[in-house]
C-alpha cells in the first residue's frame, strides 16, 4: 500500500494517471460523437483520433531509426554534457540550433514517402504539395501580380476567391514569407520547407531569454531542453507554416517582459521610455500579419496589467507605446501598399464560417464539447508529461499566491489595498496564462486543430515546468524528457496529422 501511494505521488505515476484520463476522454467522445452524429469542427469520429485533427495510421519503417538515434542522442547529450555543466550561452544556443533542426527533420521523416501522381515524395515536403490548401501554391500568383497589388486587393473577391484554403482563413503574411524565400532561394519544395525550419529556430533565443528574465539561467536551460522535444512543436514545425507563425508571438512575449524589467523602475514604479515596448507592438503586428492567433498574446499582456494592479498605470504607458508600434506598422503598410487589415480579417472570418458550415457553436452541447476538446487537444499535444508537471506547478503557484496576498491581521487596518500586496512576475506569468487559456478555450474564437494552431503557447508550459523540475532531482527531469520523446515518436508513428 505504501509503495502504491508513493508511486501515485511520483511524477511517473501521475503522468500515467493523466494519460489514462485523456484516453478515457477519447473513448467517451468517440461514443458521443458516433451516437449523436456530431462533428467537432473538422474533427470527425469516423476518421480522426478525437480530439486531434489526425487520422490513426501506422507508419513504421527503417525511417524511424534516424529519429530514434537523434532523440536518444539528444537525451544522452543533455545528461552527459549540458544539464549539469556550466556551458556558455553561445555554445548552448548553437547546440540548440543544431538539435532543433536534426530532431524536427528526422521526426518529420519517420513516415518515409508519400505518393503524389505516381511520384514518391519525402513526407518532409509533402504537406506543401496539397493542392488548393497551402500557402505555397499562392506564391506564383503573388509573383505574377506583384506584392503591392497582392496586398492591396487581398480581400477583393477577384483575388481572394482564387487563393488557397489556408490563405483565405489567414492574413497574407504566410504567402509573403514563402514569396520572400522564393526570391532568395528559388521557388521549390526544398527551399520552402527548410527555410520554414531555419526561420523557426529563431524562437530558441527568446524562449531562453524569457525564462532567464522570469527566473534564472538554470530554469532557462531546463526550459530550452524540454522545448526541443515538446511533441506538438516538433511535429508541426517542419511540415506546416505554424512554425514560422510562432516566431513573432513568442518574440513579443519576451520583448514585453524585457520592457517590464527595463522600463519600470522597481523602486519608484516610474516608467522610463525604452524601445522594448515599441518593439513589442511591432512584433505583435508582424505576428498578426502572419496569424490572427497572435491575439492570444495581446490578451495575455492585458491580463498581466490587470493582475499587477499596483503597477497598472505603468503598464498602461507600456501598452500605449506597444499600441503605437502595432498601429504604426499597419498604417505604414496601408500607405505603402493599400492593405486593408479589417477587410482582410472579415473576409477570413466569413470564409472560415463557410468552411465550417457556420461558427460551429450554434448549439449549447456543441459549445461545451468543442470548448473542452480545444483544451484537451492542446494539453495532449503539448505533451502529457509536460501537462502533468504544469498542473503540479500550477497548484504550487496558487498556494504561493494565496500566501502572498494574505494580509496579517495587524496590518489590515493600515492597508489601503489589502488584496494585492506582494507580487512577483513569475506568479502572474503562470496565473495570467491560465486565465488567458481558459478565456480562449471557452470564447468560441477557435474551432479545433489547436494542437497545431496554438504551438506558440508552448513557452507558457515549458517555462513553469522547468521551474518546477529545477527544484526536484535530476532524475525527474530526465523522466519527463524521456517520456516526451516517447510520446513524440509514438504519435508520429501512429498518427497521420496531415502536416
mmCIF file of N, CA and C in Angstrom, residues 202-203 205-211 213-214 246-264 272 274-287 297 300-301 304 315 318-319 321-322 325-326 425 429 459-460 463:
data_model
loop_
_atom_site.group_PDB
_atom_site.id
_atom_site.type_symbol
_atom_site.label_atom_id
_atom_site.label_comp_id
_atom_site.label_asym_id
_atom_site.label_seq_id
_atom_site.Cartn_x
_atom_site.Cartn_y
_atom_site.Cartn_z
ATOM 1 N N UNK A 202 14.703 30.497 -34.738
ATOM 2 C CA UNK A 202 14.911 31.781 -34.058
ATOM 3 C C UNK A 202 14.183 31.853 -32.722
ATOM 4 N N UNK A 203 13.138 31.024 -32.536
ATOM 5 C CA UNK A 203 12.394 31.075 -31.271
ATOM 6 C C UNK A 203 13.235 30.593 -30.095
ATOM 7 N N UNK A 205 16.105 31.585 -29.037
ATOM 8 C CA UNK A 205 16.689 32.695 -28.266
ATOM 9 C C UNK A 205 15.662 33.364 -27.358
ATOM 10 N N UNK A 206 14.488 33.814 -27.873
ATOM 11 C CA UNK A 206 13.536 34.458 -26.961
ATOM 12 C C UNK A 206 12.986 33.525 -25.887
ATOM 13 N N UNK A 207 12.862 32.222 -26.175
ATOM 14 C CA UNK A 207 12.388 31.296 -25.141
ATOM 15 C C UNK A 207 13.404 31.214 -24.010
ATOM 16 N N UNK A 208 14.668 31.074 -24.359
ATOM 17 C CA UNK A 208 15.716 31.009 -23.329
ATOM 18 C C UNK A 208 15.783 32.324 -22.551
ATOM 19 N N UNK A 209 15.782 33.436 -23.270
ATOM 20 C CA UNK A 209 15.901 34.740 -22.626
ATOM 21 C C UNK A 209 14.691 35.060 -21.752
ATOM 22 N N UNK A 210 13.514 34.651 -22.199
ATOM 23 C CA UNK A 210 12.307 34.884 -21.407
ATOM 24 C C UNK A 210 12.370 34.114 -20.090
ATOM 25 N N UNK A 211 12.756 32.845 -20.159
ATOM 26 C CA UNK A 211 12.864 32.028 -18.948
ATOM 27 C C UNK A 211 13.929 32.589 -18.009
ATOM 28 N N UNK A 213 14.824 35.762 -17.839
ATOM 29 C CA UNK A 213 14.305 37.012 -17.290
ATOM 30 C C UNK A 213 13.296 36.743 -16.172
ATOM 31 N N UNK A 214 12.458 35.719 -16.365
ATOM 32 C CA UNK A 214 11.451 35.401 -15.365
ATOM 33 C C UNK A 214 12.051 34.744 -14.128
ATOM 34 N N UNK A 246 4.904 31.088 -35.274
ATOM 35 C CA UNK A 246 5.110 31.170 -33.826
ATOM 36 C C UNK A 246 6.220 32.131 -33.426
ATOM 37 N N UNK A 247 7.059 32.520 -34.368
ATOM 38 C CA UNK A 247 8.259 33.293 -34.036
ATOM 39 C C UNK A 247 7.899 34.649 -33.426
ATOM 40 N N UNK A 248 7.056 35.420 -34.085
ATOM 41 C CA UNK A 248 6.770 36.772 -33.610
ATOM 42 C C UNK A 248 5.905 36.802 -32.341
ATOM 43 N N UNK A 249 4.903 35.921 -32.192
ATOM 44 C CA UNK A 249 4.199 35.902 -30.907
ATOM 45 C C UNK A 249 5.117 35.613 -29.725
ATOM 46 N N UNK A 250 6.034 34.652 -29.882
ATOM 47 C CA UNK A 250 6.963 34.330 -28.791
ATOM 48 C C UNK A 250 7.945 35.470 -28.566
ATOM 49 N N UNK A 251 8.409 36.084 -29.645
ATOM 50 C CA UNK A 251 9.304 37.233 -29.521
ATOM 51 C C UNK A 251 8.600 38.379 -28.801
ATOM 52 N N UNK A 252 7.322 38.596 -29.092
ATOM 53 C CA UNK A 252 6.546 39.654 -28.433
ATOM 54 C C UNK A 252 6.487 39.433 -26.935
ATOM 55 N N UNK A 253 6.321 38.196 -26.556
ATOM 56 C CA UNK A 253 6.255 37.848 -25.142
ATOM 57 C C UNK A 253 7.551 38.204 -24.424
ATOM 58 N N UNK A 254 8.672 37.848 -25.046
ATOM 59 C CA UNK A 254 9.975 38.180 -24.450
ATOM 60 C C UNK A 254 10.183 39.690 -24.384
ATOM 61 N N UNK A 255 9.865 40.394 -25.469
ATOM 62 C CA UNK A 255 10.071 41.842 -25.503
ATOM 63 C C UNK A 255 9.230 42.548 -24.444
ATOM 64 N N UNK A 256 8.039 42.043 -24.192
ATOM 65 C CA UNK A 256 7.178 42.636 -23.168
ATOM 66 C C UNK A 256 7.837 42.534 -21.790
ATOM 67 N N UNK A 257 8.355 41.359 -21.473
ATOM 68 C CA UNK A 257 8.975 41.201 -20.155
ATOM 69 C C UNK A 257 10.312 41.916 -20.063
ATOM 70 N N UNK A 258 10.958 42.089 -21.189
ATOM 71 C CA UNK A 258 12.167 42.902 -21.195
ATOM 72 C C UNK A 258 11.800 44.364 -20.948
ATOM 73 N N UNK A 259 10.720 44.815 -21.562
ATOM 74 C CA UNK A 259 10.231 46.179 -21.317
ATOM 75 C C UNK A 259 9.808 46.336 -19.873
ATOM 76 N N UNK A 260 9.157 45.328 -19.331
ATOM 77 C CA UNK A 260 8.716 45.367 -17.939
ATOM 78 C C UNK A 260 9.896 45.545 -16.993
ATOM 79 N N UNK A 261 10.992 44.910 -17.321
ATOM 80 C CA UNK A 261 12.174 44.971 -16.460
ATOM 81 C C UNK A 261 12.923 46.294 -16.608
ATOM 82 N N UNK A 262 13.013 46.807 -17.832
ATOM 83 C CA UNK A 262 13.873 47.952 -18.093
ATOM 84 C C UNK A 262 13.138 49.285 -18.163
ATOM 85 N N UNK A 263 11.815 49.239 -18.261
ATOM 86 C CA UNK A 263 11.071 50.489 -18.410
ATOM 87 C C UNK A 263 10.323 50.887 -17.146
ATOM 88 N N UNK A 264 10.184 49.961 -16.195
ATOM 89 C CA UNK A 264 9.533 50.288 -14.932
ATOM 90 C C UNK A 264 10.567 50.227 -13.814
ATOM 91 N N UNK A 272 10.099 54.539 -17.647
ATOM 92 C CA UNK A 272 11.117 55.158 -18.477
ATOM 93 C C UNK A 272 10.942 54.646 -19.903
ATOM 94 N N UNK A 274 11.839 53.169 -23.189
ATOM 95 C CA UNK A 274 12.849 52.352 -23.860
ATOM 96 C C UNK A 274 12.195 51.797 -25.120
ATOM 97 N N UNK A 275 12.986 51.318 -26.046
ATOM 98 C CA UNK A 275 12.374 50.829 -27.301
ATOM 99 C C UNK A 275 11.630 49.519 -27.162
ATOM 100 N N UNK A 276 11.735 48.813 -26.027
ATOM 101 C CA UNK A 276 11.183 47.462 -25.923
ATOM 102 C C UNK A 276 9.665 47.442 -26.051
ATOM 103 N N UNK A 277 8.967 48.410 -25.462
ATOM 104 C CA UNK A 277 7.507 48.453 -25.597
ATOM 105 C C UNK A 277 7.107 48.663 -27.048
ATOM 106 N N UNK A 278 7.790 49.591 -27.701
ATOM 107 C CA UNK A 278 7.521 49.866 -29.108
ATOM 108 C C UNK A 278 7.780 48.627 -29.952
ATOM 109 N N UNK A 279 8.879 47.941 -29.656
ATOM 110 C CA UNK A 279 9.227 46.721 -30.389
ATOM 111 C C UNK A 279 8.237 45.593 -30.103
ATOM 112 N N UNK A 280 7.699 45.585 -28.883
ATOM 113 C CA UNK A 280 6.671 44.600 -28.564
ATOM 114 C C UNK A 280 5.475 44.761 -29.492
ATOM 115 N N UNK A 281 5.028 46.002 -29.667
ATOM 116 C CA UNK A 281 3.899 46.267 -30.556
ATOM 117 C C UNK A 281 4.208 45.919 -31.994
ATOM 118 N N UNK A 282 5.423 46.253 -32.442
ATOM 119 C CA UNK A 282 5.824 45.928 -33.814
ATOM 120 C C UNK A 282 5.851 44.424 -34.028
ATOM 121 N N UNK A 283 6.383 43.697 -33.043
ATOM 122 C CA UNK A 283 6.435 42.240 -33.147
ATOM 123 C C UNK A 283 5.033 41.634 -33.159
ATOM 124 N N UNK A 284 4.142 42.182 -32.337
ATOM 125 C CA UNK A 284 2.745 41.715 -32.352
ATOM 126 C C UNK A 284 2.097 41.968 -33.712
ATOM 127 N N UNK A 285 2.409 43.114 -34.313
ATOM 128 C CA UNK A 285 1.852 43.438 -35.630
ATOM 129 C C UNK A 285 2.345 42.455 -36.685
ATOM 130 N N UNK A 286 3.634 42.133 -36.639
ATOM 131 C CA UNK A 286 4.183 41.157 -37.589
ATOM 132 C C UNK A 286 3.568 39.781 -37.360
ATOM 133 N N UNK A 287 3.379 39.434 -36.076
ATOM 134 C CA UNK A 287 2.731 38.163 -35.777
ATOM 135 C C UNK A 287 1.306 38.128 -36.293
ATOM 136 N N UNK A 297 -1.600 36.522 -27.398
ATOM 137 C CA UNK A 297 -0.522 37.194 -26.677
ATOM 138 C C UNK A 297 -0.967 38.584 -26.246
ATOM 139 N N UNK A 300 -3.118 38.254 -23.253
ATOM 140 C CA UNK A 300 -2.302 37.886 -22.094
ATOM 141 C C UNK A 300 -1.616 39.113 -21.495
ATOM 142 N N UNK A 301 -1.083 39.987 -22.322
ATOM 143 C CA UNK A 301 -0.407 41.186 -21.820
ATOM 144 C C UNK A 301 -1.382 42.075 -21.047
ATOM 145 N N UNK A 304 -2.016 40.498 -17.613
ATOM 146 C CA UNK A 304 -0.898 40.770 -16.701
ATOM 147 C C UNK A 304 -1.051 42.165 -16.087
ATOM 148 N N UNK A 315 1.862 49.989 -16.589
ATOM 149 C CA UNK A 315 1.553 49.056 -17.679
ATOM 150 C C UNK A 315 0.763 49.756 -18.786
ATOM 151 N N UNK A 318 3.213 51.393 -20.975
ATOM 152 C CA UNK A 318 3.891 50.399 -21.807
ATOM 153 C C UNK A 318 2.993 49.915 -22.950
ATOM 154 N N UNK A 319 1.738 49.627 -22.613
ATOM 155 C CA UNK A 319 0.810 49.146 -23.629
ATOM 156 C C UNK A 319 0.484 50.231 -24.646
ATOM 157 N N UNK A 321 2.686 52.547 -25.699
ATOM 158 C CA UNK A 321 3.830 52.507 -26.613
ATOM 159 C C UNK A 321 3.732 51.306 -27.556
ATOM 160 N N UNK A 322 3.323 50.150 -26.992
ATOM 161 C CA UNK A 322 3.169 48.949 -27.819
ATOM 162 C C UNK A 322 2.092 49.166 -28.882
ATOM 163 N N UNK A 325 3.448 51.074 -31.774
ATOM 164 C CA UNK A 325 4.214 50.208 -32.667
ATOM 165 C C UNK A 325 3.305 49.328 -33.507
ATOM 166 N N UNK A 326 2.240 48.790 -32.890
ATOM 167 C CA UNK A 326 1.315 47.904 -33.597
ATOM 168 C C UNK A 326 0.560 48.659 -34.691
ATOM 169 N N UNK A 425 6.587 38.637 -10.858
ATOM 170 C CA UNK A 425 6.217 38.395 -12.244
ATOM 171 C C UNK A 425 6.067 36.925 -12.569
ATOM 172 N N UNK A 429 2.804 35.454 -14.390
ATOM 173 C CA UNK A 429 3.058 34.783 -15.670
ATOM 174 C C UNK A 429 2.262 33.486 -15.747
ATOM 175 N N UNK A 459 5.920 28.068 -24.730
ATOM 176 C CA UNK A 459 6.709 28.653 -23.627
ATOM 177 C C UNK A 459 5.935 28.797 -22.327
ATOM 178 N N UNK A 460 4.616 29.009 -22.399
ATOM 179 C CA UNK A 460 3.807 29.126 -21.191
ATOM 180 C C UNK A 460 3.776 27.819 -20.399
ATOM 181 N N UNK A 463 8.293 26.685 -19.499
ATOM 182 C CA UNK A 463 8.998 27.508 -18.506
ATOM 183 C C UNK A 463 8.522 27.198 -17.083
#
